[in-house]
mmCIF file of C-alpha atoms in Angstrom:
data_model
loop_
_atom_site.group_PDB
_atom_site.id
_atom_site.type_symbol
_atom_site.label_atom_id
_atom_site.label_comp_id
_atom_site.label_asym_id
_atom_site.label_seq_id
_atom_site.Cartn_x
_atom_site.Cartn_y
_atom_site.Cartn_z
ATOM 1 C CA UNK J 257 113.833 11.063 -126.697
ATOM 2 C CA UNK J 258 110.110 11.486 -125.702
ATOM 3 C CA UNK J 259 109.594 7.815 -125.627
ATOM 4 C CA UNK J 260 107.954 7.080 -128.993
ATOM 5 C CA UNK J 261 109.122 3.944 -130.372
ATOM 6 C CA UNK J 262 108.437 2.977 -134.165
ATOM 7 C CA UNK J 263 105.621 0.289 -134.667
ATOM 8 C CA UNK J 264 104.751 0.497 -138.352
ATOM 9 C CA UNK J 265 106.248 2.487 -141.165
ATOM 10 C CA UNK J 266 105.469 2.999 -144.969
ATOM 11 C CA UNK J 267 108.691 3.642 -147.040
ATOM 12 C CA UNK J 268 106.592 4.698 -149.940
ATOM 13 C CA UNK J 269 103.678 6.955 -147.999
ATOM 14 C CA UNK J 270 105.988 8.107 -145.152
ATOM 15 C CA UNK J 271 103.108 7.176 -142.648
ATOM 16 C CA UNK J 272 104.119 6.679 -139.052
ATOM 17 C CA UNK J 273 102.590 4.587 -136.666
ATOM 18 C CA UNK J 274 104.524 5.134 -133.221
ATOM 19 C CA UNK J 275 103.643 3.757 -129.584
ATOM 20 C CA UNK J 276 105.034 4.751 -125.947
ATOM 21 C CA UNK J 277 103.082 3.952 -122.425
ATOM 22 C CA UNK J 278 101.050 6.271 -121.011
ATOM 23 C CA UNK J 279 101.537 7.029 -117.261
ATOM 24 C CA UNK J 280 99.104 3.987 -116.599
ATOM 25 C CA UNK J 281 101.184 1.471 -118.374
ATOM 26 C CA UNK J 282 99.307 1.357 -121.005
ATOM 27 C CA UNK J 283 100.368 1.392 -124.671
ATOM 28 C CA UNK J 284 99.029 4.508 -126.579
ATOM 29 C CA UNK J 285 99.297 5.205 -130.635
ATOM 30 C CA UNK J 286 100.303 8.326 -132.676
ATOM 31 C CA UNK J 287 100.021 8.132 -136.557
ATOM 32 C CA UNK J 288 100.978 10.713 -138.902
ATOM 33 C CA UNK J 289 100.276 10.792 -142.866
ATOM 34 C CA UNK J 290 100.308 13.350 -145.329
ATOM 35 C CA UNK J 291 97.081 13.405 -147.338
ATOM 36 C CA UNK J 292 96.438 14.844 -151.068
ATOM 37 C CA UNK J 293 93.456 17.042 -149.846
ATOM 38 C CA UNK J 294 92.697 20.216 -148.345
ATOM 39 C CA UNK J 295 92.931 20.725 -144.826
ATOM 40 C CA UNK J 296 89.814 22.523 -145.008
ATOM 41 C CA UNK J 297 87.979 19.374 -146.924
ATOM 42 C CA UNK J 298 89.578 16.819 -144.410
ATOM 43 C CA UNK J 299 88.375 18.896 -141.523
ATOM 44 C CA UNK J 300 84.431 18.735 -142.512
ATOM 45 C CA UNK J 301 85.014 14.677 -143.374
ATOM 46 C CA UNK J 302 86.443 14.373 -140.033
ATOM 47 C CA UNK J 303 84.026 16.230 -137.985
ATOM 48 C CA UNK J 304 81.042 15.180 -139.875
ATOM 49 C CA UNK J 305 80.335 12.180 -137.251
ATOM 50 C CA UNK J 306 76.730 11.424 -138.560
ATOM 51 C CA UNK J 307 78.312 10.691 -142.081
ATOM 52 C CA UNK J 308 81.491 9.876 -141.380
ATOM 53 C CA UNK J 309 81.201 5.873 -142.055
ATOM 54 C CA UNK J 310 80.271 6.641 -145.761
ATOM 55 C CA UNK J 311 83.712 6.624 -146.071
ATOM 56 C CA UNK J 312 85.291 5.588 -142.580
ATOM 57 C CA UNK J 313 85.288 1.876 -143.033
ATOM 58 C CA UNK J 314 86.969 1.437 -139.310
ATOM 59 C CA UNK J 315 82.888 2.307 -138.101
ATOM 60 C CA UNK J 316 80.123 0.604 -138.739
ATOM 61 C CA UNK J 317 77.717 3.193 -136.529
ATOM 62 C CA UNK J 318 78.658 6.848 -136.025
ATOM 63 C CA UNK J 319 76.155 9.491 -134.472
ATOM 64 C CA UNK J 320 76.116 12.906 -132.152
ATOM 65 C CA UNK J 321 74.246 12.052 -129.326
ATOM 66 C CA UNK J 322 74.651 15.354 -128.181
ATOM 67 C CA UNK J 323 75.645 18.604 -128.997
ATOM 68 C CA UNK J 324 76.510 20.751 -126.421
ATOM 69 C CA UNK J 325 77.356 23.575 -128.554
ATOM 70 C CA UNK J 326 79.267 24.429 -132.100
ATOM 71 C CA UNK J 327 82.199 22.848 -131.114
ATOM 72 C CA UNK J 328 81.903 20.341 -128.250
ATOM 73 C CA UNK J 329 79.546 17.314 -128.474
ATOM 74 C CA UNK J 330 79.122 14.036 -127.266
ATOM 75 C CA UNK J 331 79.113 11.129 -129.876
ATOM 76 C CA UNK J 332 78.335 7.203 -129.670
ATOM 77 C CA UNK J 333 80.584 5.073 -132.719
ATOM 78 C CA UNK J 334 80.684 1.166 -133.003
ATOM 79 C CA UNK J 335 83.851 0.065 -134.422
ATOM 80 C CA UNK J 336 84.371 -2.873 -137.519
ATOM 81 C CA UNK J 337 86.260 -5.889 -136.687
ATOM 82 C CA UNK J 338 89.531 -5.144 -136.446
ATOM 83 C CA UNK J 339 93.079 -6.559 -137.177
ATOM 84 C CA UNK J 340 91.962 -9.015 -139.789
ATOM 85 C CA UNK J 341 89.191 -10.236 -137.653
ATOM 86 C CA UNK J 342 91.216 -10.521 -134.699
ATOM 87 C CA UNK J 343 89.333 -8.123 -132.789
ATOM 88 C CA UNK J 344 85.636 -8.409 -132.196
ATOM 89 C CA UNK J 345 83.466 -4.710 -132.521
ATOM 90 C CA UNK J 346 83.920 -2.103 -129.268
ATOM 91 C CA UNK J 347 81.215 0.792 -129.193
ATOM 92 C CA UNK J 348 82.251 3.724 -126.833
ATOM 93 C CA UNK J 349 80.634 6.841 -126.271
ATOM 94 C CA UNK J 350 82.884 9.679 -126.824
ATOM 95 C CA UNK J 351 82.816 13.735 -125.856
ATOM 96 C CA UNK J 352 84.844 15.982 -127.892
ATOM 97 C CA UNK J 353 85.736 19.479 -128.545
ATOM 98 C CA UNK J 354 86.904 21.353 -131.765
ATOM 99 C CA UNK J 355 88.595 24.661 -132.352
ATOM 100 C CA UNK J 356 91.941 25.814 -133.903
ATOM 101 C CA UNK J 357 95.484 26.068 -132.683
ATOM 102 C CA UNK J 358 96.707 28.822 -134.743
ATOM 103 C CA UNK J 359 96.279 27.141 -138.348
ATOM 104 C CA UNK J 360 96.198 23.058 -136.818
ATOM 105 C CA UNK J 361 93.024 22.106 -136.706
ATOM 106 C CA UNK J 362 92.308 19.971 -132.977
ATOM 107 C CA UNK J 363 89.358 17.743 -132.566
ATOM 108 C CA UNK J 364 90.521 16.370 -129.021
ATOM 109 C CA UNK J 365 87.874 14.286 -126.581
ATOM 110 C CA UNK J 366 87.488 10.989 -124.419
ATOM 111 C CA UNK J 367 84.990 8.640 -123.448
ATOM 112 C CA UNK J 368 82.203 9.694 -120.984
ATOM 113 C CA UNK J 369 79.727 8.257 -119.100
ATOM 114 C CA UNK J 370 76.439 9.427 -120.489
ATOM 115 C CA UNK J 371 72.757 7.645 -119.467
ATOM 116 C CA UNK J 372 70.964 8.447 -122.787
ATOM 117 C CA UNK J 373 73.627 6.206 -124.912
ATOM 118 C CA UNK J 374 72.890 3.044 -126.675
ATOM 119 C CA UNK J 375 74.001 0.109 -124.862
ATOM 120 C CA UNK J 376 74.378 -3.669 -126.614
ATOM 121 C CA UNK J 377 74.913 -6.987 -125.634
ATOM 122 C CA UNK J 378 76.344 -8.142 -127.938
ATOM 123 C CA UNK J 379 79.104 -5.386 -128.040
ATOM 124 C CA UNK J 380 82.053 -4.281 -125.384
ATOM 125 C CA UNK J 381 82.190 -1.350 -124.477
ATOM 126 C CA UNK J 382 85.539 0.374 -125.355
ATOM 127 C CA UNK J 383 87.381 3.321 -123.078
ATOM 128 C CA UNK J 384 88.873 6.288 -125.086
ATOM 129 C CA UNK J 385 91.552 8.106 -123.005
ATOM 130 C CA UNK J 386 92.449 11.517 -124.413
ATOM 131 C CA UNK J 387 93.517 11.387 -127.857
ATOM 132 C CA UNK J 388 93.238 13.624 -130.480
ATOM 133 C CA UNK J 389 93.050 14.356 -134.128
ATOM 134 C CA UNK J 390 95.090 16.814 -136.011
ATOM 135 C CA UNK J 391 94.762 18.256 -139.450
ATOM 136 C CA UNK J 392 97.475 20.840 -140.344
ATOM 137 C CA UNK J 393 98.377 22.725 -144.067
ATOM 138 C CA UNK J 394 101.627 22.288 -145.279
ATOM 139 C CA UNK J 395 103.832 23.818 -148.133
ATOM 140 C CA UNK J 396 101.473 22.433 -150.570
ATOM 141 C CA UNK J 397 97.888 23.674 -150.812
ATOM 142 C CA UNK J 398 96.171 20.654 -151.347
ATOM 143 C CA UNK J 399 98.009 18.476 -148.826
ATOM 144 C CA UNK J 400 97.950 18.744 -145.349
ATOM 145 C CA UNK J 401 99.153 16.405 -142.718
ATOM 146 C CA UNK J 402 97.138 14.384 -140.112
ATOM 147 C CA UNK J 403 98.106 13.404 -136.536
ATOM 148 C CA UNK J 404 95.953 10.948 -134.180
ATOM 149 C CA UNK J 405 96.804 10.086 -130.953
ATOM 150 C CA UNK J 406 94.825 6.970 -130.000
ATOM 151 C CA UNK J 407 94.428 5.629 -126.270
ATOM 152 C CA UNK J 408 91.883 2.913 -126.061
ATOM 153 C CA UNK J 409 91.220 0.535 -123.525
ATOM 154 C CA UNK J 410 89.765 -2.157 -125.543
ATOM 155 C CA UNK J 411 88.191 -3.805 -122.608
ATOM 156 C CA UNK J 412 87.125 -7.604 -123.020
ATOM 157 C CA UNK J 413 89.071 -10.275 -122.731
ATOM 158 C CA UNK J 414 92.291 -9.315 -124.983
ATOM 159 C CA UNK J 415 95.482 -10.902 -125.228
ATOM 160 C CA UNK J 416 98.097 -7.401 -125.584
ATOM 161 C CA UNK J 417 100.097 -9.546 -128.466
ATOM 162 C CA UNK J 418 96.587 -9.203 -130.331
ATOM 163 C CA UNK J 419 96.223 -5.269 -129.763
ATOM 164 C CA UNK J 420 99.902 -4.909 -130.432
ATOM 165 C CA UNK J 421 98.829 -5.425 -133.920
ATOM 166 C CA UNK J 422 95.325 -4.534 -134.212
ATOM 167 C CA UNK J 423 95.943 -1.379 -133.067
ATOM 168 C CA UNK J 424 98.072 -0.025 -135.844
ATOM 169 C CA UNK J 425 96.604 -2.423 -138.193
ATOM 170 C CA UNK J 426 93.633 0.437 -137.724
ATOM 171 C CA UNK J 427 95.037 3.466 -137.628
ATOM 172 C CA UNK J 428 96.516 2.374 -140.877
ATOM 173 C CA UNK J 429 93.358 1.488 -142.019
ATOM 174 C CA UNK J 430 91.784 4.613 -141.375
ATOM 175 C CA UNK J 431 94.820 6.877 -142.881
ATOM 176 C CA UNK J 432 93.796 4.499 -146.395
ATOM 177 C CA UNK J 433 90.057 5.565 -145.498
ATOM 178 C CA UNK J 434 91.152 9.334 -145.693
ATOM 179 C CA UNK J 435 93.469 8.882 -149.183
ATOM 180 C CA UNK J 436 90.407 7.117 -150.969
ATOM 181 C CA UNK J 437 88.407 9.895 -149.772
ATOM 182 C CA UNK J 438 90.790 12.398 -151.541
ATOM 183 C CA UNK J 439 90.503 10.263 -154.298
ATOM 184 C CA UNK J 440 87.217 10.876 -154.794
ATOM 185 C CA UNK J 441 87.054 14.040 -153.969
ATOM 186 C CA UNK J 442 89.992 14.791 -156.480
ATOM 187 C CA UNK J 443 87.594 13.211 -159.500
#
């Protein structure tokens, strides 16, 4: 009905991993998982950016650049490989604000231009659209459900058949990122 079309499912998990184009054309991704943890636990481990790669393995290099105040800042993050390898490291620079939408937690941002941010070589530089992340409680105290909406603009050289499955390939990823990370929180 709202144009989200089913790209990767787990039977098991119930994880989603939907895709519809935005008004450029271009294909944007929503996951959804439910997660054994808090929402309150998820919600530091997702908006601690200068740690977050101790357990984010979809980073290699996260750090605030900037914070503008408590809940908006502006953050540079160089991604892994991606999609088995298929997909060469992006770095993008990234502004984002926090705050609460009645009890779902929203950490929503894009990329920016901003002079003071690390610049490679070696690496393309990847545009964020908006997207967001989205922790909310359920039923169940210690599980809570996560949303992202993803909508990158890998830049490069990139056949689309490639992203088509790199793209969810890490979203996935990252949604088994956030269960080991309730793992070891649990012990």
């Amino acid at each position: 009905a709202d144009g989200w079309k089913e790209e990767k499912s787990d039977k098991k998990t119930g994880d989603l991993v939907e895709s519809r184009k935005n008004s450029g054309g271009r294909k944007i991704y929503r996951c959804r998982a439910k997660i054994d943890m808090p929402a309150k636990l998820m919600i530091e481990a997702i908006t601690d950016t200068d740690h977050v790669t101790e357990w984010n393995t979809t980073l290699t290099d996260a750090k605030v650049l900037k914070k503008l105040n408590d809940d908006c800042a502006i953050s540079y993050q160089v991604t892994s490989e991606g999609g088995g390898g298929m997909v060469s490291a992006r770095d993008f620079v990234y502004a984002s604000k926090k705050g609460y939408n009645g009890k779902v937690f929203v950490m929503g941002g894009k990329s920016v231009e901003y002079a003071d941010a690390p610049k490679s070589s070696k690496i393309v530089r990847a545009v964020n659209g908006p997207g967001c992340q989205m922790v909310s409680p359920t039923e169940e105290a210690n599980v809570c459900e996560f949303v992202w909406l993803m909508d990158c603009d890998y830049k490069g050289w990139m056949p689309q058949s490639v992203l088509d499955i790199a793209m969810p390939i890490a979203q996935t990823q990252f949604i088994d990122c956030l269960r080991k990370l309730a793992d070891k929180i649990k012990k």
